[in-house]
Coordinates of C-alpha atoms in Angstrom, one line a residue:
X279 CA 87.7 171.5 120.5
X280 CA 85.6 169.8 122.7
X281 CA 82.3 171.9 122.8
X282 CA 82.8 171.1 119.1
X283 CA 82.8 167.7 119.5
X284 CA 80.2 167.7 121.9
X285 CA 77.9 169.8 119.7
X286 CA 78.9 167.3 116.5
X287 CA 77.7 164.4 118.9
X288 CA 74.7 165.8 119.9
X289 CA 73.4 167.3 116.7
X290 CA 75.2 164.5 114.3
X291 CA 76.2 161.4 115.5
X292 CA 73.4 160.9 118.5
X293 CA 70.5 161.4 115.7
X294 CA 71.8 159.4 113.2
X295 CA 72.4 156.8 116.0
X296 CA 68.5 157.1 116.9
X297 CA 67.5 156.4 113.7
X298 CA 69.9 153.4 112.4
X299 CA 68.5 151.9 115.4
X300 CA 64.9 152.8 114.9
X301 CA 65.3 151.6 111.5
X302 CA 66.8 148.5 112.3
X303 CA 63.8 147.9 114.5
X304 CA 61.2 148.6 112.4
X305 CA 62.8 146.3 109.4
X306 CA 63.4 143.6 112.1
X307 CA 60.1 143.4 113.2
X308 CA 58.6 143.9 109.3
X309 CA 61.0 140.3 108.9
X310 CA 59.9 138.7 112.0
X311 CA 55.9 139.2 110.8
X312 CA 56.8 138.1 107.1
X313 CA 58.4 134.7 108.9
X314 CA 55.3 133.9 110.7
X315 CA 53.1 135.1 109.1
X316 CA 51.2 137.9 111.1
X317 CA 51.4 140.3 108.9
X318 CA 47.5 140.3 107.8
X319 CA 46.5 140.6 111.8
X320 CA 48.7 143.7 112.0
X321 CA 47.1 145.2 108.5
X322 CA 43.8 144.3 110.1
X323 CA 44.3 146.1 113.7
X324 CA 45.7 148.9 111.3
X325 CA 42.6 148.9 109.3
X326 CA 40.3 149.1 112.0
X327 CA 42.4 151.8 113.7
X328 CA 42.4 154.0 110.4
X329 CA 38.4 153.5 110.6
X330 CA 38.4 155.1 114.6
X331 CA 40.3 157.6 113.2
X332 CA 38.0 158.5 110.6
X333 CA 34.9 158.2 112.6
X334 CA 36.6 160.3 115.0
X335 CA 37.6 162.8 112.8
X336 CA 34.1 162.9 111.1
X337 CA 32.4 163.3 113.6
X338 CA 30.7 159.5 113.0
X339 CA 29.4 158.9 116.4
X340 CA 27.2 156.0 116.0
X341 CA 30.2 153.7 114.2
X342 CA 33.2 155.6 116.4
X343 CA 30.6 153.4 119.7
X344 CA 30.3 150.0 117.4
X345 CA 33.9 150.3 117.2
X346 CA 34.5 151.3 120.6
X347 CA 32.1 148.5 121.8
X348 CA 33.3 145.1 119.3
X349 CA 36.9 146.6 120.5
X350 CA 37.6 143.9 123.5
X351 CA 35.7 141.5 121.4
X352 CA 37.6 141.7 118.3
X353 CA 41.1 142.0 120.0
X354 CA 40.5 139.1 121.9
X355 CA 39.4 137.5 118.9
X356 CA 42.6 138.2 117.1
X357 CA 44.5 136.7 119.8
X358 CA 42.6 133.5 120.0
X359 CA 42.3 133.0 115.7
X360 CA 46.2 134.0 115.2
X361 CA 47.3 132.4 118.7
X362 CA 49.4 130.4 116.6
X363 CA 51.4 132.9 115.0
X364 CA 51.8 134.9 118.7
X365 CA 53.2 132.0 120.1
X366 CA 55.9 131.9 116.9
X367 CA 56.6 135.6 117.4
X368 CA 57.4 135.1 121.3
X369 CA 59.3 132.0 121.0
X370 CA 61.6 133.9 118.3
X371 CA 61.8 136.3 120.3
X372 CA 62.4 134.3 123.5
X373 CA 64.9 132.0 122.0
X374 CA 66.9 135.6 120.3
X375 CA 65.7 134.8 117.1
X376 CA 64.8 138.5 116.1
X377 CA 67.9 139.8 116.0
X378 CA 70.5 137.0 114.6
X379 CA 71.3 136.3 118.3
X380 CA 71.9 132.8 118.7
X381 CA 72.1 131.7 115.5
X382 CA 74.9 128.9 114.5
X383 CA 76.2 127.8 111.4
X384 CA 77.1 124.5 110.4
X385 CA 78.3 122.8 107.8
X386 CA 75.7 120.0 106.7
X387 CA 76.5 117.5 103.6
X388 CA 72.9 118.1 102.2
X389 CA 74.4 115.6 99.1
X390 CA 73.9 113.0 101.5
X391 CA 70.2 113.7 102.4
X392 CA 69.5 114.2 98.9
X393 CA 71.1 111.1 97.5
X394 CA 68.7 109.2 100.3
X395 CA 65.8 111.3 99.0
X396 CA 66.3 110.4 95.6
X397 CA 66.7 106.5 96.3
X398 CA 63.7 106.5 98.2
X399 CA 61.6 108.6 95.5
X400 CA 62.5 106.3 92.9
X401 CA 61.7 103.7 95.2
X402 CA 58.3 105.4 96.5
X403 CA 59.1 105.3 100.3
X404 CA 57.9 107.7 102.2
X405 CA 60.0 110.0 104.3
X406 CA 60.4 113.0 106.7
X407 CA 63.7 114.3 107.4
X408 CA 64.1 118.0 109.9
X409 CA 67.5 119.4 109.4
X410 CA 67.2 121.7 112.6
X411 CA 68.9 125.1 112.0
X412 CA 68.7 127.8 115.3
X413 CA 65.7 126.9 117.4
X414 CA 65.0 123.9 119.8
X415 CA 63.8 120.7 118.7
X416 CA 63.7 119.0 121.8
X417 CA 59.6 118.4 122.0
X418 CA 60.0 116.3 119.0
X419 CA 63.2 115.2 119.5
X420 CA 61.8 113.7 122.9
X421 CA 58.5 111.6 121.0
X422 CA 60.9 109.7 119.2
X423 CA 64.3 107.3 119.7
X424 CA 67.1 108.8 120.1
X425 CA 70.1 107.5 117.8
X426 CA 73.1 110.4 118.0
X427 CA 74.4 108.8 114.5
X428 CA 76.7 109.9 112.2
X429 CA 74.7 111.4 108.9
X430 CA 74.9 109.2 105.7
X431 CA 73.3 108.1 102.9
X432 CA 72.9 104.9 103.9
X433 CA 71.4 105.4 107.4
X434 CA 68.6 107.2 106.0
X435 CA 67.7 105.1 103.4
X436 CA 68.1 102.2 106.2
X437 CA 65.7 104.1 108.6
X438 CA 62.6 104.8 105.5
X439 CA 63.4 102.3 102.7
X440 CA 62.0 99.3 105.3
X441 CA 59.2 98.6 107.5
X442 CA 60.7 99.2 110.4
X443 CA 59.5 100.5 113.8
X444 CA 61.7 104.0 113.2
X445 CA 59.9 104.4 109.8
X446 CA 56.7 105.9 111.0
X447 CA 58.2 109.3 111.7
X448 CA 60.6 111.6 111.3
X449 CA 64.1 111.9 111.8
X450 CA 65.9 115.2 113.2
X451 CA 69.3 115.8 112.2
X452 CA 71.4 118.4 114.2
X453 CA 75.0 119.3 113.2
X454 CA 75.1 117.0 111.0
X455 CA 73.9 113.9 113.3
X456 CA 71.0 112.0 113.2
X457 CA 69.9 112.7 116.6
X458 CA 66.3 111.0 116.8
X459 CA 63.8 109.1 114.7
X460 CA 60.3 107.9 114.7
X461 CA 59.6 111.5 115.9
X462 CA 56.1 112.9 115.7
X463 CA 55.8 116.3 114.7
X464 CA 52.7 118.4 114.8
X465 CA 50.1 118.8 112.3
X466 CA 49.2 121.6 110.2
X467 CA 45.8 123.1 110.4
X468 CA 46.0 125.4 107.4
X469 CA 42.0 124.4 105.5
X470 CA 44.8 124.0 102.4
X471 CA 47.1 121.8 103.2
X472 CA 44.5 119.6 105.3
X473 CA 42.4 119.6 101.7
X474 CA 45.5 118.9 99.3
X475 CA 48.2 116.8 101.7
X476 CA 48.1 113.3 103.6
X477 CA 50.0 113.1 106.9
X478 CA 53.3 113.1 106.0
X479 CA 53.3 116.7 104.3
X480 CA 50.8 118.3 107.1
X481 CA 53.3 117.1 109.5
X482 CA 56.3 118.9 107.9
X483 CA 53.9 122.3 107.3
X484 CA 53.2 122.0 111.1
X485 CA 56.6 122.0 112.2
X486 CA 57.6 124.4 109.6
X487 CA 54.8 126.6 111.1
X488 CA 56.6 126.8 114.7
X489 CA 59.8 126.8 114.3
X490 CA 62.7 127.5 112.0
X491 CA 63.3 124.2 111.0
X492 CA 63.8 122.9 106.9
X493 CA 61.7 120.0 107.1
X494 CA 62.1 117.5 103.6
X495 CA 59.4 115.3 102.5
X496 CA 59.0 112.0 100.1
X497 CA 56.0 111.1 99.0
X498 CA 55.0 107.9 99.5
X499 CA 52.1 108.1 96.6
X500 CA 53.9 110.1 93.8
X501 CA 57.7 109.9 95.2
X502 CA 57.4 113.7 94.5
X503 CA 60.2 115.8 96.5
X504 CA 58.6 118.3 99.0
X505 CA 60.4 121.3 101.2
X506 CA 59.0 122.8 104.3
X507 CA 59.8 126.6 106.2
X508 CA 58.7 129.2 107.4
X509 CA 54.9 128.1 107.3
X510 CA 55.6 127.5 103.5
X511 CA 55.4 124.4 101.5
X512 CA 57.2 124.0 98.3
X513 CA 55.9 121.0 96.6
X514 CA 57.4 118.4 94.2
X515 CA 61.0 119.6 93.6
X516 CA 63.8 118.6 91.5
X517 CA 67.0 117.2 92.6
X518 CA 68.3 120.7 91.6
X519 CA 65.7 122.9 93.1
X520 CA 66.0 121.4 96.5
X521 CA 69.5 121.7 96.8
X522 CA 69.2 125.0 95.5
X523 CA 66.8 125.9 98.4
X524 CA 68.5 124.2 101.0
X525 CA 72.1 126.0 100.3
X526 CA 70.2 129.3 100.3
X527 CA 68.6 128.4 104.2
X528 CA 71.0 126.6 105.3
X529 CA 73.8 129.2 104.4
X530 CA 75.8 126.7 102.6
X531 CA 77.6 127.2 99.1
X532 CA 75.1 127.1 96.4
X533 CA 76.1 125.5 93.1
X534 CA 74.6 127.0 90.2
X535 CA 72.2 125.0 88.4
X536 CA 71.9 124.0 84.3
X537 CA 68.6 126.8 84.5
X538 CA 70.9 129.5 85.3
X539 CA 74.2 128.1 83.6
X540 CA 72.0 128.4 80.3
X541 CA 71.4 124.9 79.7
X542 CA 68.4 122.9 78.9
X543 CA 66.1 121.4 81.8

């Protein structure tokens, strides 16, 4: 009975084991280059691997030593021109990002960031709200003033629907606090988004762009309702849209909206 358990292990359950994990692996890593987008240097270096192959395989001595000679040159060149994504890949994985380790869940009224949005759209204020979801804000957390307030409405609209000193900024919310604002956040350097976006949106693509954080934007020139992750942008929003968005990364319960309840717009 127990060779024959032994044998089931080792022939069964031990390869099947091997592979799951393998598998899991492979599709976590796939994920991880999606998110930050280093998927193109990794089709590139595959690319130019395929071509050694060939030249090797061929026979194709004159390009197998170009390749062999730009080699040092063009990996050092990949980590210099994608150093930003490499640094997003070892922060994830630094801070147990890869693998779900880490992560928290909490339960964020988004109806009260939204109701702000709205007032200040309509209004045309400007305004840049993070809603921090597993990784560290701390560096932008630490340019701005910190406030530890409870979440509402109100505050926000307080904080961006005036002239004040904490306007110029953004405001980081954590567990559903406002836990700084007047924070300075980084600045996209995507050729796109410097061509098509002011300040304000570059600043929420930035953050997006290193860290895991849903960044909200109102325009100050269009009052158009913007959404940042992921190194994505998604750009003049409904009320619906957003909210539909933000319950899908924010893990929250997603109402369904008049689109897919069959309604008109």
């Amino acid at each position: 009975m127990i060779e024959t358990l032994k044998t089931l292990w080792d022939t069964v359950f031990l390869p099947l084991l091997d592979i799951g994990i393998l598998a899991f692996l492979i599709y976590k890593t796939y994920e991880l280059l999606l998110v930050t987008n280093a998927l193109p240097v990794l089709r590139g270096l595959l690319f130019l691997g395929g071509l050694y192959l060939l030249a090797f395989v061929l026979g194709l001595s004159t390009l197998r030593w170009i390749l062999s000679f730009l080699a040092p040159g063009l990996v050092l060149g990949v980590f210099v021109i994608f150093q930003p994504e490499l640094r997003r890949i070892f922060t994830r994985l630094g801070q147990g990002q890869v693998f779900g380790l880490g992560a928290r869940r909490y339960s964020l009224d988004i109806d009260a960031v939204l109701n702000a949005m709205e007032v200040l759209s309509a209004a045309r204020r400007g305004a840049l709200i993070v809603l921090s979801r597993s990784m560290s804000l701390r560096n932008a957390i630490e340019t701005g003033i910190r406030l530890d307030a409870e979440l509402s409405s109100s505050l926000l609209i307080t904080i961006f629907g005036h002239d004040t000193p904490l306007h110029d900024g953004a405001v980081v919310i954590e567990k559903g606090r406002v836990v700084a604002a007047a924070c300075f956040l980084p600045l996209s350097e995507q050729p796109q988004a410097r061509r098509a976006f002011g300040a304000r949106h570059r600043a929420a693509l930035g953050l997006a762009e290193q860290s895991d954080a849903v960044v909200l934007v109102v325009s100050e020139e269009t009052g158009a309702l913007s959404l940042a992750y992921e190194s994505k942008l998604l750009y003049d929003l409904s009320p619906e849209e957003l909210r539909a968005v933000l319950a899908g990364l924010l893990g929250l319960p997603r109402e369904r909206t008049r689109i897919e309840q069959g309604e008109g717009v």
